[in-house]
Amino acid sequence: MNCRESINQADRPLEEALLNDWHVVATSEEVVPGKLVPTMLFGRELVAWRDSAGQAYVWEDLCIHRGARLSKGFIQSDRVVCPYHGWNYDGSAQCVLMPASPNETPMKKAKAIPHHVKEAYGFIWACMGEPANDIPAFPEWDDPSYKKVVCGPYEFKSGYRALENFIDPTHFPFVHAGVNGIMDQPDPIGAYDVFEKNGGLATSEVQVTQPYGDPREVPVMAYYAYQCLRPLVAYFKKRVVITDPERASEGSPDDRFCTFFTAQQVDETRSIVRICCAMNFSPQPTDADVRRRQDLVYAQDSAIVNTQRPERIPVDLRMELHHRTDLLGQKYRMWLRNMGVSYGTV
Amino acid sequence: MELSDSQRMNLRLTAMRYGARDILLYELEPLDGSVLPPVTAGAHLDLHLPDGLIRQYSLISSLCDAQRYVVGVKRDAEGRGGSRWLHDQARVGQMLEVSLPRNHFPLSSAQTPVCLIAGGIGITPIYSMFKALQQSGRAVHLHYWSRSAEHALFHRELENAPDVTLHFASASGPQSDLQAVLAGLPGETEVYACGPSTMLDQLESSGLGERLHVERFVSAGPVMAEGAFSVVLARSGHEYVIPPGETILNVLLEAGEDVLYSCEQGVCGACEVTVLEGEPVHGDTVYSADEHTRRRSMMICCSSSASPRLLLDI
């Protein structure tokens, strides 16, 4: 058994649905060349770094020699230097120098434990097993008519509860009163359809009233179409129609606002949410406008979502109480359960 | 004496009158001449029927006073038994326990025009609203869909009344007319509607937003079959008899079967299962019967069977 296998078997092995999937561990901006960035995914301590050519790496935060944390070390000439005995690892994860025996070629087994890495949509993604799927699609990322703004990180206890909240249109009037909804006039949510799409879940449009509907700070009628792409990745595309007749001319029937949502489940009860918003308005709001509004909305969300108990989401529908207006959340929980996702759930 | 919300009153059934085809009007009076709590348009009460059935019926508020409550009940042969008991068994002079009136479907106090939409027995709260609005002088128009003049409650009174349009639904249903009615409404009109769920679903997806107020006939309990039927779980071959008065869910849970459920009253959708064979009778408010047919599914917490056997994909 090699080191990777033994680590994958350590403690409780992570279920394949999560082990063999891609997960965001950082935004691209967070990992600058020359800096070791410690991070954690499903309780596994990882280190992310970038070489001078811009290539990103995600490894176990562990020196095979004596188990010290590599992230406490430093980067020199595109090599990670262990803080304990100074072993040097290059981008292939091979140890290329043991300072205590500088003229000797290090053993073949002297390797760091690297994970699969991709960069997409402003995020660094890692897969600790063998990727079973590609990173989910975000069609607007490559569409030049859309402005993209990465927002976050936002701290939540449960990435799954945060995602379920992201795909729930019925909390707007209460959690986001005056922003995404009106507390005195909550929208009744009519029947909407949930169907399977590319192995994930998708909905028909859900209509809500938003007094401060997007970074333009105009009241809109919004029509959300949600998708659950992966256990910790979701997306919506909303059609927005400006309802203030004085400002209607600022909008167009083609106006869309999308959010690509990711959650990094750090351990059983800690997660980090990072999102990328895409919008095709004209004129475009500034990055600061977009971030200011998302920071407000996610602060409102985490203040409530982090009070939910149990902190780990129940995937058995017999726990908690459901209603037809929560249909997508229900289907999400069933989908997790059927995939065999158990980490961070009860 | 103040009555709390959970209190019940004993009222005497003093009259049953013919309203329209399959619809009877029931008059209920206090036993001792005491004064009944007032009712407003849109209010309903619970009738506690024998066998523990509890059913909600809209009060026809224009016919109600301090000495008398009036409800309209349509006999639903396919229903859960409450209306069949009232039509086939109830006798004048009987005492019935009722709850205090409650109003979850009140008229707003705005002065904007109102469009009232009723489908079938949904006329009972809507007619009450129509009378109340006429009295207060607020602009109102009533659209009432029923199968035929014979099926229309208060037909004689409504057929030549101003501000009323009677629609007699063809087999294809009222959909096209309903869209035409909505299309012609002035922008600030409030819409109040009560009727079959397909009609209300259509209204809810028509973009009226907060101007729309609907009342759905909420399932007060499970649909019960007349007799026992059997349920076969396709994956294990296990077979269970569902006796009258029991739900499929309860029988399966007591047998230790691993089935999902949440609300136990047909409003969530968690217990949906695929029906491989048999004819379910649906008692939930999540999907219409047509939708269930399309999905080949049923909710086992509140639905039963018209066939002697159901084969479920469990």
Coordinates of C-alpha atoms in Angstrom, one line a residue, chain A residues 121 137-149 227 229 235-238 256-260 276-280:
Chain A
Y121 CA -14.1 29.9 -13.3
A137 CA -20.1 23.4 -16.9
F138 CA -20.6 27.2 -16.3
P139 CA -21.7 28.3 -19.8
E140 CA -21.5 32.0 -19.1
W141 CA -17.8 31.9 -18.1
D142 CA -16.7 31.7 -21.8
D143 CA -19.4 34.2 -23.0
P144 CA -17.8 37.6 -23.5
S145 CA -21.2 39.3 -23.2
Y146 CA -21.2 38.4 -19.5
K147 CA -19.3 40.2 -16.8
K148 CA -17.9 37.7 -14.2
V149 CA -17.1 38.5 -10.6
Q227 CA -29.5 23.5 -11.0
L229 CA -24.6 20.3 -10.4
Y235 CA -26.1 27.3 -10.1
F236 CA -28.9 29.5 -11.0
K237 CA -29.8 31.7 -14.0
K238 CA -32.4 34.3 -13.4
R256 CA -29.8 37.6 -17.1
F257 CA -28.0 37.2 -13.8
C258 CA -26.3 33.9 -13.0
T259 CA -24.5 32.6 -10.0
F260 CA -22.2 29.6 -9.9
C276 CA -18.9 33.5 -9.3
C277 CA -21.6 35.9 -10.5
A278 CA -22.2 36.5 -14.2
M279 CA -24.4 39.2 -15.7
N280 CA -25.0 40.6 -19.2

